[in-house]
PDB file of C-alpha atoms in Angstrom:
ATOM      1  CA  LEU P 620    -167.193  69.105  13.023  1.00 86.00           C
ATOM      2  CA  TYR P 621    -170.731  69.072  13.369  1.00 90.00           C
ATOM      3  CA  CYS P 622    -171.462  70.764   9.979  1.00 87.00           C
ATOM      4  CA  PRO P 623    -174.512  70.520   7.515  1.00 91.00           C
ATOM      5  CA  LYS P 624    -173.052  67.989   5.212  1.00 91.00           C
ATOM      6  CA  ASN P 625    -172.681  65.529   7.700  1.00 90.00           C
ATOM      7  CA  ILE P 626    -176.559  64.620   7.148  1.00 90.00           C
ATOM      8  CA  ILE P 627    -175.853  63.466   3.549  1.00 90.00           C
ATOM      9  CA  ASN P 628    -172.380  61.489   4.116  1.00 89.00           C
ATOM     10  CA  GLY P 629    -174.200  58.052   4.275  1.00 89.00           C
ATOM     11  CA  TYR P 630    -173.604  57.623   8.284  1.00 87.00           C
ATOM     12  CA  ASN P 631    -176.481  57.364  10.527  1.00 88.00           C
ATOM     13  CA  ARG P 632    -174.364  57.333  13.609  1.00 87.00           C
ATOM     14  CA  PRO P 633    -171.076  57.998  15.152  1.00 85.00           C
ATOM     15  CA  TYR P 634    -168.264  56.133  13.212  1.00 86.00           C
ATOM     16  CA  ILE P 635    -164.635  57.646  13.434  1.00 87.00           C
ATOM     17  CA  LEU P 636    -166.385  61.221  13.570  1.00 85.00           C
ATOM     18  CA  PRO P 637    -169.788  62.223  14.921  1.00 88.00           C
ATOM     19  CA  ASN P 638    -171.390  62.172  11.755  1.00 90.00           C
ATOM     20  CA  LEU P 639    -173.891  64.853  12.948  1.00 93.00           C
ATOM     21  CA  TRP P 640    -175.490  68.075  12.208  1.00 95.00           C
ATOM     22  CA  ILE P 641    -175.996  70.338  15.569  1.00 94.00           C
ATOM     23  CA  SER P 642    -178.057  73.545  14.786  1.00 96.00           C
ATOM     24  CA  ASP P 643    -177.522  76.798  16.575  1.00 95.00           C
ATOM     25  CA  ARG P 644    -179.711  77.547  19.837  1.00 95.00           C
ATOM     26  CA  ILE P 645    -183.456  76.703  19.671  1.00 95.00           C
ATOM     27  CA  THR P 646    -185.504  79.392  21.228  1.00 92.00           C
ATOM     28  CA  PRO P 647    -189.109  80.175  21.515  1.00 90.00           C
ATOM     29  CA  GLU P 648    -189.044  82.937  18.980  1.00 92.00           C
ATOM     30  CA  GLU P 649    -186.464  81.033  16.353  1.00 92.00           C
ATOM     31  CA  ALA P 650    -186.871  77.275  15.353  1.00 94.00           C
ATOM     32  CA  GLN P 651    -183.416  76.082  13.612  1.00 96.00           C
ATOM     33  CA  HIS P 652    -183.500  74.466  10.190  1.00 96.00           C
ATOM     34  CA  ILE P 653    -181.457  72.999   7.651  1.00 96.00           C
ATOM     35  CA  ASP P 654    -182.025  72.756   3.868  1.00 95.00           C
ATOM     36  CA  LEU P 655    -181.363  70.051   1.366  1.00 95.00           C
ATOM     37  CA  ILE P 656    -181.323  71.736  -2.093  1.00 94.00           C
ATOM     38  CA  PHE P 657    -181.166  69.556  -5.226  1.00 94.00           C
ATOM     39  CA  SER P 658    -179.226  70.374  -8.403  1.00 92.00           C
ATOM     40  CA  GLU P 659    -182.322  69.641 -10.264  1.00 93.00           C
ATOM     41  CA  GLU P 660    -186.049  69.324  -9.476  1.00 93.00           C
ATOM     42  CA  LYS P 661    -186.754  65.786  -7.909  1.00 94.00           C
ATOM     43  CA  ALA P 662    -189.935  63.980  -7.703  1.00 94.00           C
ATOM     44  CA  VAL P 663    -190.214  62.787  -3.996  1.00 94.00           C
ATOM     45  CA  SER P 664    -192.738  60.544  -2.005  1.00 94.00           C
ATOM     46  CA  GLU P 665    -190.509  59.564   0.953  1.00 95.00           C
ATOM     47  CA  ILE P 666    -188.261  61.216   3.371  1.00 96.00           C
ATOM     48  CA  VAL P 667    -186.155  59.232   6.238  1.00 97.00           C
ATOM     49  CA  LEU P 668    -184.942  61.042   9.236  1.00 97.00           C
ATOM     50  CA  PHE P 669    -182.326  59.712  11.691  1.00 96.00           C
ATOM     51  CA  PHE P 670    -182.324  61.784  14.783  1.00 96.00           C
ATOM     52  CA  ASN P 671    -179.878  61.652  17.669  1.00 94.00           C
ATOM     53  CA  PRO P 672    -181.364  59.475  20.769  1.00 91.00           C
ATOM     54  CA  ASN P 673    -178.033  59.777  22.586  1.00 85.00           C
ATOM     55  CA  LEU P 674    -176.897  56.337  21.844  1.00 72.00           C
ATOM     56  CA  ASN P 675    -173.719  56.794  24.072  1.00 72.00           C
ATOM     57  CA  ILE P 676    -175.893  56.208  27.279  1.00 68.00           C
ATOM     58  CA  GLU P 677    -175.195  53.332  29.318  1.00 66.00           C
ATOM     59  CA  ARG P 678    -178.176  51.182  30.637  1.00 62.00           C
ATOM     60  CA  ASN P 679    -178.352  47.861  32.788  1.00 62.00           C
ATOM     61  CA  ASN P 680    -181.402  46.402  30.923  1.00 64.00           C
ATOM     62  CA  LEU P 681    -181.239  43.487  33.172  1.00 62.00           C
ATOM     63  CA  ARG P 682    -181.550  45.222  36.426  1.00 64.00           C
ATOM     64  CA  PRO P 683    -183.938  48.129  36.133  1.00 63.00           C
ATOM     65  CA  GLY P 684    -184.019  48.646  39.997  1.00 66.00           C
ATOM     66  CA  PHE P 685    -180.552  50.309  39.125  1.00 67.00           C
ATOM     67  CA  TRP P 686    -181.635  52.730  36.685  1.00 67.00           C
ATOM     68  CA  ARG P 687    -181.555  56.482  37.034  1.00 69.00           C
ATOM     69  CA  GLU P 688    -184.635  58.625  36.718  1.00 67.00           C
ATOM     70  CA  GLU P 689    -183.550  59.853  33.225  1.00 65.00           C
ATOM     71  CA  ASP P 690    -182.960  56.430  31.999  1.00 64.00           C
ATOM     72  CA  SER P 691    -186.772  56.406  31.997  1.00 67.00           C
ATOM     73  CA  GLN P 692    -187.151  59.340  30.106  1.00 77.00           C
ATOM     74  CA  MET P 693    -187.232  60.409  26.581  1.00 86.00           C
ATOM     75  CA  PRO P 694    -183.478  61.464  25.735  1.00 89.00           C
ATOM     76  CA  LYS P 695    -183.069  65.005  25.772  1.00 91.00           C
ATOM     77  CA  GLU P 696    -181.242  65.270  22.623  1.00 93.00           C
ATOM     78  CA  LEU P 697    -184.137  63.626  20.485  1.00 95.00           C
ATOM     79  CA  VAL P 698    -186.051  66.047  18.233  1.00 97.00           C
ATOM     80  CA  LYS P 699    -189.656  66.321  19.485  1.00 97.00           C
ATOM     81  CA  GLU P 700    -191.416  68.768  16.995  1.00 97.00           C
ATOM     82  CA  TYR P 701    -190.391  69.490  13.740  1.00 98.00           C
ATOM     83  CA  LYS P 702    -191.918  70.395  10.279  1.00 97.00           C
ATOM     84  CA  ILE P 703    -190.648  69.583   6.624  1.00 97.00           C
ATOM     85  CA  TYR P 704    -191.342  71.947   3.806  1.00 97.00           C
ATOM     86  CA  ALA P 705    -190.950  71.427   0.101  1.00 95.00           C
ATOM     87  CA  LEU P 706    -188.663  74.365  -1.276  1.00 94.00           C
ATOM     88  CA  ASP P 707    -189.880  76.323  -3.978  1.00 89.00           C
ATOM     89  CA  ASP P 708    -187.676  77.737  -7.015  1.00 86.00           C
ATOM     90  CA  ASP P 709    -186.199  80.315  -5.125  1.00 87.00           C
ATOM     91  CA  GLY P 710    -185.010  78.400  -2.245  1.00 87.00           C
ATOM     92  CA  GLN P 711    -187.948  79.475   0.108  1.00 91.00           C
ATOM     93  CA  PRO P 712    -190.032  77.030   1.993  1.00 93.00           C
ATOM     94  CA  GLY P 713    -193.734  76.572   0.199  1.00 91.00           C
ATOM     95  CA  GLN P 714    -195.903  73.779   0.968  1.00 93.00           C
ATOM     96  CA  LEU P 715    -195.649  72.025   4.515  1.00 95.00           C
ATOM     97  CA  LEU P 716    -195.167  68.522   3.672  1.00 95.00           C
ATOM     98  CA  ILE P 717    -195.159  67.173   7.408  1.00 95.00           C
ATOM     99  CA  HIS P 718    -195.487  68.342  10.728  1.00 96.00           C
ATOM    100  CA  GLU P 719    -194.902  65.841  13.893  1.00 97.00           C
ATOM    101  CA  LYS P 720    -195.449  67.175  17.091  1.00 97.00           C
ATOM    102  CA  ASN P 721    -194.527  64.462  19.467  1.00 96.00           C
ATOM    103  CA  ASN P 722    -191.733  62.571  18.033  1.00 97.00           C
ATOM    104  CA  LYS P 723    -190.286  59.634  19.971  1.00 95.00           C
ATOM    105  CA  SER P 724    -188.193  57.739  17.527  1.00 95.00           C
ATOM    106  CA  ARG P 725    -184.622  57.751  16.571  1.00 95.00           C
ATOM    107  CA  TYR P 726    -185.761  56.646  12.878  1.00 96.00           C
ATOM    108  CA  VAL P 727    -188.605  58.437  11.404  1.00 97.00           C
ATOM    109  CA  ARG P 728    -190.069  57.302   7.887  1.00 96.00           C
ATOM    110  CA  HIS P 729    -192.679  59.792   6.305  1.00 95.00           C
ATOM    111  CA  TYR P 730    -194.421  59.288   3.035  1.00 94.00           C
ATOM    112  CA  ILE P 731    -195.916  62.283   1.096  1.00 91.00           C
ATOM    113  CA  GLY P 732    -199.901  61.877   1.829  1.00 80.00           C
ATOM    114  CA  CYS P 733    -201.422  59.349   4.073  1.00 75.00           C
ATOM    115  CA  CYS P 734    -199.104  55.983   3.610  1.00 76.00           C
ATOM    116  CA  LYS P 735    -196.995  53.752   1.431  1.00 79.00           C
ATOM    117  CA  GLU P 736    -199.436  52.456  -0.670  1.00 80.00           C
ATOM    118  CA  LYS P 737    -200.845  55.844  -1.316  1.00 81.00           C
ATOM    119  CA  ALA P 738    -197.557  57.963  -1.281  1.00 81.00           C
ATOM    120  CA  GLU P 739    -197.919  60.907  -3.612  1.00 87.00           C
ATOM    121  CA  LYS P 740    -194.919  62.058  -5.399  1.00 92.00           C
ATOM    122  CA  ILE P 741    -194.382  65.935  -5.480  1.00 92.00           C
ATOM    123  CA  ASN P 742    -191.919  67.744  -7.706  1.00 93.00           C
ATOM    124  CA  VAL P 743    -189.503  70.008  -5.639  1.00 94.00           C
ATOM    125  CA  LYS P 744    -186.344  71.772  -5.750  1.00 94.00           C
ATOM    126  CA  GLY P 745    -185.366  70.956  -2.172  1.00 96.00           C
ATOM    127  CA  ILE P 746    -186.607  70.267   1.483  1.00 96.00           C
ATOM    128  CA  ARG P 747    -186.232  72.150   4.659  1.00 97.00           C
ATOM    129  CA  ILE P 748    -186.388  70.492   8.058  1.00 97.00           C
ATOM    130  CA  GLU P 749    -187.165  72.947  10.700  1.00 97.00           C
ATOM    131  CA  VAL P 750    -186.877  71.864  14.214  1.00 97.00           C
ATOM    132  CA  ILE P 751    -188.968  73.537  16.785  1.00 97.00           C
ATOM    133  CA  ASP P 752    -188.367  71.456  19.880  1.00 96.00           C
ATOM    134  CA  THR P 753    -186.417  68.728  21.710  1.00 96.00           C
ATOM    135  CA  TRP P 754    -186.954  66.780  24.593  1.00 95.00           C
ATOM    136  CA  GLY P 755    -184.899  69.100  26.497  1.00 93.00           C
ATOM    137  CA  ASN P 756    -181.686  69.923  24.736  1.00 95.00           C
ATOM    138  CA  PRO P 757    -181.395  73.394  23.167  1.00 96.00           C
ATOM    139  CA  TYR P 758    -180.037  72.503  20.320  1.00 96.00           C
ATOM    140  CA  ALA P 759    -181.300  70.315  17.179  1.00 96.00           C
ATOM    141  CA  GLU P 760    -179.088  67.125  16.243  1.00 96.00           C
ATOM    142  CA  ILE P 761    -179.765  65.008  13.253  1.00 96.00           C
ATOM    143  CA  PHE P 762    -177.316  62.179  12.041  1.00 96.00           C
ATOM    144  CA  GLU P 763    -179.014  61.579   8.410  1.00 96.00           C
ATOM    145  CA  VAL P 764    -181.417  62.696   6.119  1.00 97.00           C
ATOM    146  CA  ARG P 765    -182.787  60.461   2.989  1.00 96.00           C
ATOM    147  CA  VAL P 766    -185.009  61.694   0.346  1.00 95.00           C
ATOM    148  CA  TYR P 767    -186.686  59.325  -2.310  1.00 94.00           C
TER     149      TYR P 767
END
């Protein structure tokens, strides 16, 4: 139900099914990762990630006085720290492309290099997304990954 193929099924939120990949438990000794391996080498300049920010939470946005303490904190399910690697010819992580240490967004767009205007294209056989930490959940949760 929460299998790796969910991150490429075209849904970036629950619709009929969860449409979500959930990793094994993240520990200080072992981060969790998911690999996207392409059938042929691709020129990549942009990577888009959709993380789980617990869209099911109910908040009364008109009356903040009724919020619980956890309503004003980062969602525990949201990925906080992660790395993205380019995979080499034998499927092993090679070049580190991105290292985000303090993510606070559900939707994240990364350009290879500095920015959209100066994005570099790199040729890769795949990418690895390695989740190091979340805001409190012991599992990594990703809805969708897009690679351009």
